[in-house]
Amino acid sequence: ICLSANGNDNKKFKGDDKMDGAPSRVLHIRKLPGEVTETEVIALGLPFGKVTNILMLKGKNQAFLELATEEAAITMVNYYSAVTPHLRNQPIYIQYSNHKELKTDNTLNQRAQAVLQAVTAVQATNAPISGTTVSESAVTPAQSPVLRIIIDNMYYPVTLDVLHQIFSKFGAVLKIITFTKNNQFQALLQYGDPVNAQQAKLALDGQNIYNACCTLRIDFSKLVNLNVKYNNDKSRDYTRPDLPSGDGQPALDPAIAAAFAKETSLLAVPGALSPLAIPNAAAAAAAAAAGRVGMPGVSAGGNTVLLVSNLNEEVSETILLFSFLFSVYGDVQRVKILYNKKDSALIQMADGNQSQLAMSHLNGQKMYGKIIRVTLSKHQTVQLPREGLDDQGLTKDFGNSPLHRFKKPGSKNFQNIFPPSATLHLSNIPPSVAEEDLRTLFANTGGTVKAFKFFQDHKMALLQMSTVEEAIQALIDLHNYNLGENHHLRVSFSKSTI
């Protein structure tokens, strides 16, 4: 092994923690914990590019790491000068080496080479990963620095920033990709170090982000490196702030971002994790609504009124339509079509959490052939018309509607809030109604019924339309439809497929 120059490295940098020296694709890593493995050191470099060689000096608690390009090494040094890298809870120091490349004697360095080959093989298998199609086909030789996170009972929006805030308590988070798979919100999150991933998994798996909801299910991913193309509200590479936000993937709407920032600024992961609750009005209201905690007099944080625009004007006056679609995400109190702008409406939900939920699930969905836009309104309430004033039926009050899904504390409906999907969940079906009747009923809404499945008791069923837009249309038309025998059909989106 070419060790002669290592003495120079040590002398030059003794007592000097600055990452100076001329850039080189070989990095000198110091103050490593005694028991640290090659895989852990290689993992430090993986987010920045291909690692081509490694040399561990165990006796001196040091290592040399060679990256494929000088550019990758510079990115790595710049990143770790801003975020102190930790291995096994100890800070370590990274600087450019005097070497321009690592010449290692393979017989002495066999173990390191074997680890490097295994890790490189895994990386090669996963090269084409993009933010949208995530395959997890490779096997990792040691525990991966990447976690796969699934969020159950998500009846309160969880953003990429919320995940970053929670998980960075356990080490530097380098990259996050979020996506929806099987109608479930999921994320892949990469640490600089597999040990941090392990600690985060141990501490957070099974915890609730907010009171009584948004449960984290965490596993190690088979990936060891994530390839992030865009920095926006779906994916982010914290090591590369220069990435574009991507076409057709707008970064988070500033109004929404501000609302989330307010609600997540208090997010704290206390020593005893139970729940990772944000102790402010919005979360308390979400929990109170869920009926798990009694919080009388808590007013919901955030605005309760939504502005819905780009509606199809021909149908916008059938005000009931909205209430049915929006009622999937909360109890609609009032709806008002704007008098001089018939393609827009104001919708008042019961509290701020419900309006956030409706907005996050419905903005950008297609309804009657048009993509609707849902944002927070500047209005605090929807005014009812003054006594004796005819507003041509443009305002409707649903405050006392018997159809509210979330009035009952602890209602099961809280656990069954899903994004719009082609598969609908039907319930309250009377015994006399057969599959054929329901297929015909739903086909009459103008779409195609692709699949149908009764649950064992025949009171509930899953029905799949051919597109999400058709399912939205069918839900609007048939929620609360009278099936006879005093049974009104209940329709909601399902996370299952048939």
CSV table of C-alpha atoms in Angstrom, one decimal:
chain,number,residue,atom,x,y,z
A,1,ILE,CA,0.0,0.0,0.0
A,2,CYS,CA,1.3,3.4,-0.9
A,3,LEU,CA,1.5,4.8,2.7
A,4,SER,CA,4.5,7.1,2.4
A,5,ALA,CA,2.5,10.2,1.5
A,6,ASN,CA,0.0,9.6,4.3
A,7,GLY,CA,2.5,10.9,6.8
A,8,ASN,CA,2.4,14.2,4.9
A,9,ASP,CA,-1.3,14.3,5.0
A,10,ASN,CA,-1.2,13.8,8.8
A,11,LYS,CA,1.4,16.5,9.3
A,12,LYS,CA,-0.2,19.0,7.1
A,13,PHE,CA,-3.6,18.7,8.7
A,14,LYS,CA,-2.7,18.0,12.3
A,15,GLY,CA,-4.9,20.2,14.5
A,16,ASP,CA,-6.3,21.8,11.5
A,17,ASP,CA,-10.0,21.0,10.9
A,18,LYS,CA,-10.5,23.3,7.9
A,19,MET,CA,-11.3,21.6,4.6
A,20,ASP,CA,-8.6,23.5,2.7
A,21,GLY,CA,-5.9,22.2,0.5
A,22,ALA,CA,-6.1,21.8,-3.3
A,23,PRO,CA,-9.1,19.9,-4.5
A,24,SER,CA,-8.5,16.3,-5.2
A,25,ARG,CA,-10.9,13.3,-5.9
A,26,VAL,CA,-9.2,11.6,-2.9
A,27,LEU,CA,-10.5,12.6,0.5
A,28,HIS,CA,-8.8,12.2,3.8
A,29,ILE,CA,-11.2,11.3,6.6
A,30,ARG,CA,-10.1,11.6,10.3
A,31,LYS,CA,-11.3,10.9,13.8
A,32,LEU,CA,-13.3,7.8,12.8
A,33,PRO,CA,-14.8,5.8,15.6
A,34,GLY,CA,-12.8,2.6,16.3
A,35,GLU,CA,-15.4,0.1,15.2
A,36,VAL,CA,-16.5,1.8,12.0
A,37,THR,CA,-16.8,-0.4,8.9
A,38,GLU,CA,-15.8,0.2,5.2
A,39,THR,CA,-19.5,0.2,4.2
A,40,GLU,CA,-20.2,3.1,6.6
A,41,VAL,CA,-17.3,5.2,5.2
A,42,ILE,CA,-18.2,4.4,1.6
A,43,ALA,CA,-21.8,5.4,2.4
A,44,LEU,CA,-20.5,8.9,3.2
A,45,GLY,CA,-19.4,9.3,-0.5
A,46,LEU,CA,-22.3,7.5,-2.3
A,47,PRO,CA,-24.7,10.4,-2.4
A,48,PHE,CA,-22.2,12.4,-4.3
A,49,GLY,CA,-21.2,9.9,-7.0
A,50,LYS,CA,-19.3,6.7,-7.7
A,51,VAL,CA,-16.8,5.7,-5.0
A,52,THR,CA,-13.8,4.1,-6.8
A,53,ASN,CA,-11.5,3.2,-4.0
A,54,ILE,CA,-11.1,3.1,-0.2
A,55,LEU,CA,-8.2,2.7,2.2
A,56,MET,CA,-8.9,2.2,5.9
A,57,LEU,CA,-6.1,3.0,8.4
A,58,LYS,CA,-7.8,1.4,11.4
A,59,GLY,CA,-4.9,2.0,13.8
A,60,LYS,CA,-5.0,5.7,13.2
A,61,ASN,CA,-8.8,6.0,13.0
A,62,GLN,CA,-8.5,7.4,9.5
A,63,ALA,CA,-9.5,6.5,6.0
A,64,PHE,CA,-8.9,7.6,2.4
A,65,LEU,CA,-11.9,7.7,0.0
A,66,GLU,CA,-11.5,8.1,-3.7
A,67,LEU,CA,-14.4,9.3,-5.8
A,68,ALA,CA,-14.7,8.9,-9.6
A,69,THR,CA,-14.4,12.7,-10.3
A,70,GLU,CA,-12.9,15.7,-8.6
A,71,GLU,CA,-16.3,17.5,-9.1
A,72,ALA,CA,-18.0,14.8,-6.9
A,73,ALA,CA,-15.3,15.2,-4.2
A,74,ILE,CA,-15.7,19.0,-4.2
A,75,THR,CA,-19.5,18.7,-3.8
A,76,MET,CA,-19.0,16.2,-1.0
A,77,VAL,CA,-16.5,18.5,0.8
A,78,ASN,CA,-18.7,21.5,0.4
A,79,TYR,CA,-21.7,19.7,1.7
A,80,TYR,CA,-19.9,18.3,4.8
A,81,SER,CA,-18.4,21.7,5.6
A,82,ALA,CA,-22.0,22.9,6.1
A,83,VAL,CA,-23.3,19.8,7.8
A,84,THR,CA,-20.8,18.1,10.1
A,85,PRO,CA,-20.8,14.4,9.2
A,86,HIS,CA,-21.3,11.9,12.1
A,87,LEU,CA,-20.5,8.2,12.2
A,88,ARG,CA,-21.8,6.3,15.2
A,89,ASN,CA,-22.7,9.5,16.9
A,90,GLN,CA,-19.2,11.0,16.6
A,91,PRO,CA,-18.3,14.0,14.5
A,92,ILE,CA,-15.7,13.1,11.8
A,93,TYR,CA,-13.5,15.4,9.7
A,94,ILE,CA,-13.1,15.3,5.9
A,95,GLN,CA,-10.6,17.2,3.8
A,96,TYR,CA,-8.8,17.0,0.5
A,97,SER,CA,-5.9,14.6,0.4
A,98,ASN,CA,-2.5,15.4,-1.1
A,99,HIS,CA,-3.0,12.3,-3.2
A,100,LYS,CA,-4.5,12.7,-6.7
A,101,GLU,CA,-5.4,9.0,-6.7
A,102,LEU,CA,-5.2,6.1,-4.3
A,103,LYS,CA,-2.8,3.3,-5.2
A,104,THR,CA,-3.6,0.4,-3.0
A,105,ASP,CA,-2.1,-3.1,-2.8
A,106,ASN,CA,-5.2,-5.3,-3.4
A,107,THR,CA,-3.9,-8.2,-1.4
A,108,LEU,CA,-3.8,-6.1,1.8
A,109,ASN,CA,-7.0,-4.3,0.9
A,110,GLN,CA,-9.1,-7.2,-0.2
A,111,ARG,CA,-11.9,-6.8,2.3
A,112,ALA,CA,-12.4,-3.1,1.4
A,113,GLN,CA,-12.3,-4.0,-2.3
A,114,ALA,CA,-15.0,-6.7,-1.8
A,115,VAL,CA,-17.2,-4.3,0.1
A,116,LEU,CA,-16.7,-1.6,-2.6
A,117,GLN,CA,-17.6,-4.1,-5.4
A,118,ALA,CA,-20.7,-5.2,-3.6
A,119,VAL,CA,-21.9,-1.6,-3.0
A,120,THR,CA,-21.0,-0.6,-6.6
A,121,ALA,CA,-23.0,-3.6,-7.9
A,122,VAL,CA,-26.0,-2.4,-6.0
A,123,GLN,CA,-25.6,1.1,-7.2
A,124,ALA,CA,-25.4,0.0,-10.8
A,125,THR,CA,-28.6,-2.0,-10.5
A,126,ASN,CA,-30.4,1.1,-9.3
A,127,ALA,CA,-28.9,3.7,-11.6
A,128,PRO,CA,-32.1,4.6,-13.5
A,129,ILE,CA,-34.2,5.5,-10.4
A,130,SER,CA,-36.2,8.7,-10.9
A,131,GLY,CA,-38.4,10.5,-8.5
A,132,THR,CA,-41.5,8.9,-9.9
A,133,THR,CA,-40.8,5.3,-10.6
A,134,VAL,CA,-39.1,3.7,-7.7
A,135,SER,CA,-37.9,0.2,-8.0
A,136,GLU,CA,-36.5,-1.6,-5.1
A,137,SER,CA,-34.9,-4.6,-6.7
A,138,ALA,CA,-31.4,-4.6,-5.5
A,139,VAL,CA,-30.0,-6.2,-2.3
A,140,THR,CA,-27.7,-4.2,-0.1
A,141,PRO,CA,-24.7,-5.8,1.5
A,142,ALA,CA,-25.0,-4.0,4.8
A,143,GLN,CA,-27.8,-2.0,6.2
A,144,SER,CA,-28.8,0.7,3.8
A,145,PRO,CA,-28.6,4.5,4.5
A,146,VAL,CA,-32.0,4.7,2.8
A,147,LEU,CA,-35.3,4.3,4.6
A,148,ARG,CA,-38.6,3.5,3.0
A,149,ILE,CA,-41.4,5.3,4.9
A,150,ILE,CA,-45.2,4.6,4.6
A,151,ILE,CA,-47.7,6.7,6.4
A,152,ASP,CA,-50.9,5.1,7.6
A,153,ASN,CA,-54.1,6.9,8.8
A,154,MET,CA,-53.1,10.0,6.9
A,155,TYR,CA,-55.9,12.3,7.6
A,156,TYR,CA,-53.7,15.3,8.0
A,157,PRO,CA,-51.3,16.3,5.2
A,158,VAL,CA,-47.7,15.3,5.7
A,159,THR,CA,-45.2,17.2,3.6
A,160,LEU,CA,-41.6,16.5,2.6
A,161,ASP,CA,-40.5,19.3,4.9
A,162,VAL,CA,-42.3,17.7,7.9
A,163,LEU,CA,-40.4,14.5,7.2
A,164,HIS,CA,-37.1,16.3,6.9
A,165,GLN,CA,-37.8,18.0,10.2
A,166,ILE,CA,-38.5,14.8,12.0
A,167,PHE,CA,-35.8,12.6,10.5
A,168,SER,CA,-33.0,15.2,10.6
A,169,LYS,CA,-33.0,14.8,14.4
A,170,PHE,CA,-31.1,11.5,13.8
A,171,GLY,CA,-28.5,12.8,11.4
A,172,ALA,CA,-28.0,14.6,8.1
A,173,VAL,CA,-30.8,13.9,5.7
A,174,LEU,CA,-29.3,14.1,2.2
A,175,LYS,CA,-32.3,13.3,-0.1
A,176,ILE,CA,-36.0,12.6,0.0
A,177,ILE,CA,-38.4,11.3,-2.7
A,178,THR,CA,-42.1,11.2,-2.0
A,179,PHE,CA,-44.7,9.3,-4.1
A,180,THR,CA,-48.0,7.6,-3.9
A,181,LYS,CA,-48.1,3.9,-4.4
A,182,ASN,CA,-51.2,1.7,-4.0
A,183,ASN,CA,-53.0,4.9,-3.0
A,184,GLN,CA,-50.7,5.3,0.0
A,185,PHE,CA,-48.3,8.2,0.7
A,186,GLN,CA,-44.7,6.9,0.8
A,187,ALA,CA,-41.2,8.3,0.9
A,188,LEU,CA,-37.7,7.2,0.4
A,189,LEU,CA,-35.2,9.1,2.7
A,190,GLN,CA,-31.5,8.9,2.5
A,191,TYR,CA,-29.0,9.6,5.3
A,192,GLY,CA,-25.3,10.2,5.0
A,193,ASP,CA,-24.8,7.2,7.2
A,194,PRO,CA,-26.6,3.8,7.6
A,195,VAL,CA,-26.2,4.1,11.4
A,196,ASN,CA,-28.4,7.2,11.4
A,197,ALA,CA,-31.0,5.3,9.3
A,198,GLN,CA,-30.9,2.5,11.9
A,199,GLN,CA,-31.4,4.9,14.8
A,200,ALA,CA,-34.2,6.7,13.1
A,201,LYS,CA,-36.0,3.4,12.3
A,202,LEU,CA,-35.6,2.2,15.9
A,203,ALA,CA,-36.9,5.5,17.3
A,204,LEU,CA,-39.7,6.3,14.9
A,205,ASP,CA,-41.2,3.1,13.5
A,206,GLY,CA,-44.8,2.9,14.7
A,207,GLN,CA,-44.9,6.5,16.0
A,208,ASN,CA,-47.6,9.0,15.1
A,209,ILE,CA,-46.5,12.3,13.6
A,210,TYR,CA,-49.6,14.1,14.8
A,211,ASN,CA,-51.9,13.1,17.7
A,212,ALA,CA,-53.7,9.8,16.9
A,213,CYS,CA,-52.9,9.9,13.2
A,214,CYS,CA,-50.3,9.7,10.5
A,215,THR,CA,-48.5,6.6,11.7
A,216,LEU,CA,-45.0,6.0,10.4
A,217,ARG,CA,-44.1,2.5,9.1
A,218,ILE,CA,-40.4,2.4,8.4
A,219,ASP,CA,-38.2,-0.2,6.7
A,220,PHE,CA,-34.7,-0.2,5.2
A,221,SER,CA,-34.9,0.2,1.5
A,222,LYS,CA,-32.9,-2.1,-0.8
A,223,LEU,CA,-31.6,1.0,-2.5
A,224,VAL,CA,-28.3,2.5,-1.2
A,225,ASN,CA,-28.5,5.7,-3.2
A,226,LEU,CA,-31.4,7.9,-4.5
A,227,ASN,CA,-31.2,9.7,-7.8
A,228,VAL,CA,-33.2,12.9,-7.4
A,229,LYS,CA,-33.8,15.0,-10.5
A,230,TYR,CA,-35.9,17.8,-9.2
A,231,ASN,CA,-36.1,19.9,-6.0
A,232,ASN,CA,-39.7,20.6,-5.3
A,233,ASP,CA,-42.5,19.5,-2.9
A,234,LYS,CA,-42.2,15.9,-4.2
A,235,SER,CA,-38.5,15.3,-4.1
A,236,ARG,CA,-35.4,17.1,-2.8
A,237,ASP,CA,-31.6,16.6,-2.9
A,238,TYR,CA,-30.2,18.7,0.0
A,239,THR,CA,-26.7,18.2,-1.4
A,240,ARG,CA,-27.6,19.9,-4.7
A,241,PRO,CA,-29.6,23.1,-4.1
A,242,ASP,CA,-29.0,23.9,-7.8
A,243,LEU,CA,-31.4,21.3,-9.2
A,244,PRO,CA,-34.4,22.6,-11.2
A,245,SER,CA,-38.0,22.3,-9.8
A,246,GLY,CA,-39.0,20.3,-12.9
A,247,ASP,CA,-41.7,20.8,-15.6
A,248,GLY,CA,-45.3,20.2,-14.6
A,249,GLN,CA,-44.1,19.7,-11.0
A,250,PRO,CA,-44.6,23.1,-9.4
A,251,ALA,CA,-42.9,23.7,-6.1
A,252,LEU,CA,-45.3,24.1,-3.2
A,253,ASP,CA,-47.8,26.9,-3.6
A,254,PRO,CA,-46.5,29.8,-1.4
A,255,ALA,CA,-49.8,30.1,0.4
A,256,ILE,CA,-49.8,26.4,1.3
A,257,ALA,CA,-46.1,26.5,2.2
A,258,ALA,CA,-46.8,29.4,4.6
A,259,ALA,CA,-49.7,27.5,6.2
A,260,PHE,CA,-47.6,24.4,6.6
A,261,ALA,CA,-44.7,26.3,8.0
A,262,LYS,CA,-46.9,27.8,10.7
A,263,GLU,CA,-48.2,24.4,11.6
A,264,THR,CA,-45.0,22.5,11.6
A,265,SER,CA,-42.7,25.0,13.2
A,266,LEU,CA,-43.4,23.5,16.6
A,267,LEU,CA,-42.8,20.0,15.5
A,268,ALA,CA,-40.6,18.4,18.1
A,269,VAL,CA,-39.3,14.9,18.5
A,270,PRO,CA,-39.1,14.7,22.3
A,271,GLY,CA,-37.0,12.1,24.2
A,272,ALA,CA,-40.0,9.9,24.8
A,273,LEU,CA,-41.6,9.7,21.4
A,274,SER,CA,-45.3,9.8,22.0
A,275,PRO,CA,-46.6,11.2,19.5
A,276,LEU,CA,-44.3,13.5,17.5
A,277,ALA,CA,-47.1,15.8,18.1
A,278,ILE,CA,-47.2,19.4,17.1
A,279,PRO,CA,-48.8,21.0,20.2
A,280,ASN,CA,-50.6,23.8,18.4
A,281,ALA,CA,-54.3,24.4,17.7
A,282,ALA,CA,-54.3,22.9,14.2
A,283,ALA,CA,-53.0,19.5,15.4
A,284,ALA,CA,-55.0,19.6,18.5
A,285,ALA,CA,-58.1,20.2,16.4
A,286,ALA,CA,-57.2,17.3,14.1
A,287,ALA,CA,-56.9,15.1,17.1
A,288,ALA,CA,-60.0,16.4,18.7
A,289,ALA,CA,-61.9,15.9,15.4
A,290,ALA,CA,-60.6,12.3,15.5
A,291,GLY,CA,-62.3,12.0,18.8
A,292,ARG,CA,-59.3,10.5,20.5
A,293,VAL,CA,-58.7,13.4,22.8
A,294,GLY,CA,-61.3,15.7,24.2
A,295,MET,CA,-60.3,19.3,23.5
A,296,PRO,CA,-63.3,21.5,24.1
A,297,GLY,CA,-63.0,25.0,22.8
A,298,VAL,CA,-60.0,24.4,20.6
A,299,SER,CA,-60.4,26.5,17.5
A,300,ALA,CA,-58.9,24.9,14.4
A,301,GLY,CA,-55.8,26.5,13.0
A,302,GLY,CA,-55.7,27.7,9.4
A,303,ASN,CA,-58.3,29.0,7.1
A,304,THR,CA,-61.6,27.0,6.8
A,305,VAL,CA,-62.6,28.6,3.4
A,306,LEU,CA,-61.4,27.3,0.1
A,307,LEU,CA,-61.5,29.0,-3.3
A,308,VAL,CA,-62.3,26.5,-6.1
A,309,SER,CA,-61.7,27.8,-9.6
A,310,ASN,CA,-61.7,26.6,-13.2
A,311,LEU,CA,-65.1,24.8,-12.7
A,312,ASN,CA,-67.2,23.7,-15.6
A,313,GLU,CA,-69.8,26.6,-15.6
A,314,GLU,CA,-72.6,24.4,-17.1
A,315,VAL,CA,-72.7,22.3,-14.0
A,316,SER,CA,-71.3,24.7,-11.4
A,317,GLU,CA,-74.8,25.8,-10.3
A,318,THR,CA,-75.7,22.4,-9.1
A,319,ILE,CA,-74.2,23.3,-5.7
A,320,LEU,CA,-74.7,19.9,-4.2
A,321,LEU,CA,-72.1,18.5,-6.4
A,322,PHE,CA,-69.3,20.2,-4.6
A,323,SER,CA,-70.5,19.3,-1.2
A,324,PHE,CA,-70.4,15.6,-2.1
A,325,LEU,CA,-66.8,15.7,-3.5
A,326,PHE,CA,-65.4,17.9,-0.7
A,327,SER,CA,-67.3,16.0,2.0
A,328,VAL,CA,-65.0,13.1,1.4
A,329,TYR,CA,-62.3,15.2,3.2
A,330,GLY,CA,-64.4,17.0,5.8
A,331,ASP,CA,-67.8,18.4,6.7
A,332,VAL,CA,-68.8,21.1,4.2
A,333,GLN,CA,-70.6,23.9,6.0
A,334,ARG,CA,-71.5,26.3,3.1
A,335,VAL,CA,-70.9,26.7,-0.6
A,336,LYS,CA,-71.2,29.8,-2.6
A,337,ILE,CA,-70.9,30.1,-6.4
A,338,LEU,CA,-69.4,33.6,-7.2
A,339,TYR,CA,-72.0,35.8,-8.8
A,340,ASN,CA,-69.8,37.4,-11.4
A,341,LYS,CA,-67.4,34.5,-11.9
A,342,LYS,CA,-69.5,31.4,-12.3
A,343,ASP,CA,-66.5,29.1,-12.8
A,344,SER,CA,-65.4,29.7,-9.2
A,345,ALA,CA,-66.9,28.9,-5.8
A,346,LEU,CA,-66.1,29.3,-2.1
A,347,ILE,CA,-66.4,26.3,0.1
A,348,GLN,CA,-66.4,26.5,3.9
A,349,MET,CA,-65.2,23.4,5.8
A,350,ALA,CA,-65.7,22.7,9.5
A,351,ASP,CA,-62.1,23.4,10.4
A,352,GLY,CA,-58.7,24.3,9.1
A,353,ASN,CA,-57.4,20.7,9.0
A,354,GLN,CA,-60.3,19.6,6.8
A,355,SER,CA,-59.7,22.5,4.3
A,356,GLN,CA,-56.0,21.6,4.1
A,357,LEU,CA,-56.9,18.0,3.5
A,358,ALA,CA,-59.5,18.8,0.8
A,359,MET,CA,-57.0,21.2,-0.8
A,360,SER,CA,-54.1,18.7,-0.8
A,361,HIS,CA,-56.3,15.9,-2.3
A,362,LEU,CA,-58.4,17.8,-4.8
A,363,ASN,CA,-56.2,20.6,-6.2
A,364,GLY,CA,-55.4,19.5,-9.8
A,365,GLN,CA,-58.1,16.8,-10.1
A,366,LYS,CA,-60.2,16.6,-13.2
A,367,MET,CA,-63.9,17.2,-12.8
A,368,TYR,CA,-66.4,17.5,-15.7
A,369,GLY,CA,-63.5,17.7,-18.1
A,370,LYS,CA,-61.7,20.6,-16.4
A,371,ILE,CA,-58.8,20.5,-14.0
A,372,ILE,CA,-59.9,22.3,-10.9
A,373,ARG,CA,-57.7,24.5,-8.8
A,374,VAL,CA,-58.2,24.6,-5.0
A,375,THR,CA,-56.5,27.2,-2.8
A,376,LEU,CA,-57.1,28.8,0.5
A,377,SER,CA,-59.4,31.8,0.3
A,378,LYS,CA,-58.7,35.1,1.9
A,379,HIS,CA,-62.3,35.0,3.3
A,380,GLN,CA,-62.7,33.7,6.8
A,381,THR,CA,-66.4,32.6,6.3
A,382,VAL,CA,-68.9,32.3,3.5
A,383,GLN,CA,-71.6,34.9,4.2
A,384,LEU,CA,-75.3,33.8,3.8
A,385,PRO,CA,-77.5,36.2,1.7
A,386,ARG,CA,-79.3,38.8,3.8
A,387,GLU,CA,-82.9,38.0,4.7
A,388,GLY,CA,-85.3,38.5,1.8
A,389,LEU,CA,-82.5,38.9,-0.7
A,390,ASP,CA,-82.7,36.5,-3.7
A,391,ASP,CA,-79.2,35.4,-4.6
A,392,GLN,CA,-80.5,32.9,-7.3
A,393,GLY,CA,-79.7,29.9,-5.2
A,394,LEU,CA,-75.9,30.5,-5.5
A,395,THR,CA,-75.3,30.1,-1.7
A,396,LYS,CA,-76.2,27.0,0.2
A,397,ASP,CA,-75.9,26.2,3.9
A,398,PHE,CA,-75.1,22.6,4.8
A,399,GLY,CA,-74.4,23.3,8.5
A,400,ASN,CA,-77.2,20.9,9.6
A,401,SER,CA,-76.8,18.4,6.8
A,402,PRO,CA,-77.4,14.8,8.0
A,403,LEU,CA,-74.8,13.7,5.6
A,404,HIS,CA,-71.7,14.9,7.4
A,405,ARG,CA,-69.2,12.1,7.6
A,406,PHE,CA,-67.0,13.4,10.4
A,407,LYS,CA,-69.4,14.7,13.0
A,408,LYS,CA,-69.2,11.6,15.2
A,409,PRO,CA,-66.1,11.7,17.4
A,410,GLY,CA,-63.8,8.8,16.6
A,411,SER,CA,-65.8,7.9,13.5
A,412,LYS,CA,-64.2,5.2,11.4
A,413,ASN,CA,-64.4,7.6,8.5
A,414,PHE,CA,-61.3,9.4,9.8
A,415,GLN,CA,-59.2,6.3,9.0
A,416,ASN,CA,-60.6,6.0,5.5
A,417,ILE,CA,-59.6,9.3,3.9
A,418,PHE,CA,-57.8,8.6,0.6
A,419,PRO,CA,-56.8,10.5,-2.5
A,420,PRO,CA,-59.3,10.4,-5.4
A,421,SER,CA,-58.8,7.0,-7.1
A,422,ALA,CA,-60.6,5.0,-9.8
A,423,THR,CA,-61.7,2.5,-7.1
A,424,LEU,CA,-64.7,3.5,-5.0
A,425,HIS,CA,-65.8,2.0,-1.7
A,426,LEU,CA,-69.6,1.6,-1.4
A,427,SER,CA,-71.5,1.0,1.8
A,428,ASN,CA,-75.0,0.8,3.2
A,429,ILE,CA,-76.2,-1.5,0.4
A,430,PRO,CA,-79.5,-3.2,1.1
A,431,PRO,CA,-79.7,-7.0,0.8
A,432,SER,CA,-82.0,-6.8,-2.3
A,433,VAL,CA,-79.6,-4.9,-4.4
A,434,ALA,CA,-77.4,-7.2,-6.7
A,435,GLU,CA,-74.1,-6.6,-8.3
A,436,GLU,CA,-75.8,-6.1,-11.7
A,437,ASP,CA,-78.0,-3.3,-10.3
A,438,LEU,CA,-74.9,-1.4,-9.0
A,439,ARG,CA,-72.9,-1.9,-12.2
A,440,THR,CA,-75.8,-0.4,-14.2
A,441,LEU,CA,-76.3,2.4,-11.8
A,442,PHE,CA,-72.6,3.5,-12.0
A,443,ALA,CA,-72.4,2.9,-15.7
A,444,ASN,CA,-75.2,5.4,-16.1
A,445,THR,CA,-73.0,8.2,-14.7
A,446,GLY,CA,-71.2,8.2,-18.1
A,447,GLY,CA,-68.2,6.0,-17.2
A,448,THR,CA,-67.2,2.4,-17.6
A,449,VAL,CA,-67.3,-0.1,-14.7
A,450,LYS,CA,-64.1,-2.1,-14.9
A,451,ALA,CA,-64.5,-4.4,-11.9
A,452,PHE,CA,-66.7,-5.1,-8.9
A,453,LYS,CA,-66.4,-7.0,-5.7
A,454,PHE,CA,-68.8,-7.5,-2.8
A,455,PHE,CA,-67.5,-7.7,0.8
A,456,GLN,CA,-68.6,-10.9,2.6
A,457,ASP,CA,-71.6,-9.3,4.3
A,458,HIS,CA,-72.9,-7.8,1.0
A,459,LYS,CA,-73.4,-4.5,2.8
A,460,MET,CA,-70.2,-3.1,1.3
A,461,ALA,CA,-68.5,-3.4,-2.1
A,462,LEU,CA,-65.5,-2.1,-4.1
A,463,LEU,CA,-66.3,-0.8,-7.6
A,464,GLN,CA,-63.6,0.3,-10.1
A,465,MET,CA,-64.2,2.8,-12.9
A,466,SER,CA,-61.8,3.2,-15.8
A,467,THR,CA,-60.4,6.6,-14.7
A,468,VAL,CA,-60.1,8.7,-11.6
A,469,GLU,CA,-62.2,11.4,-13.3
A,470,GLU,CA,-65.0,8.9,-13.9
A,471,ALA,CA,-64.9,7.8,-10.3
A,472,ILE,CA,-65.1,11.5,-9.1
A,473,GLN,CA,-68.1,11.9,-11.4
A,474,ALA,CA,-69.8,8.8,-10.0
A,475,LEU,CA,-69.1,9.7,-6.4
A,476,ILE,CA,-70.7,13.2,-7.0
A,477,ASP,CA,-73.7,11.7,-8.7
A,478,LEU,CA,-74.4,8.7,-6.5
A,479,HIS,CA,-73.2,9.5,-2.9
A,480,ASN,CA,-76.4,9.4,-0.8
A,481,TYR,CA,-78.4,7.8,-3.7
A,482,ASN,CA,-81.6,6.2,-2.4
A,483,LEU,CA,-81.4,2.5,-3.0
A,484,GLY,CA,-84.8,1.8,-1.4
A,485,GLU,CA,-85.6,0.1,1.9
A,486,ASN,CA,-84.5,3.4,3.6
A,487,HIS,CA,-80.9,2.8,2.5
A,488,HIS,CA,-78.9,5.7,1.1
A,489,LEU,CA,-75.7,4.7,-0.7
A,490,ARG,CA,-72.4,5.9,0.9
A,491,VAL,CA,-69.6,6.4,-1.6
A,492,SER,CA,-65.9,7.2,-0.9
A,493,PHE,CA,-62.5,6.7,-2.5
A,494,SER,CA,-60.7,3.4,-1.7
A,495,LYS,CA,-57.0,2.7,-1.3
A,496,SER,CA,-57.5,-0.9,-2.6
A,497,THR,CA,-57.6,-2.1,-6.1
A,498,ILE,CA,-59.7,-5.0,-7.3
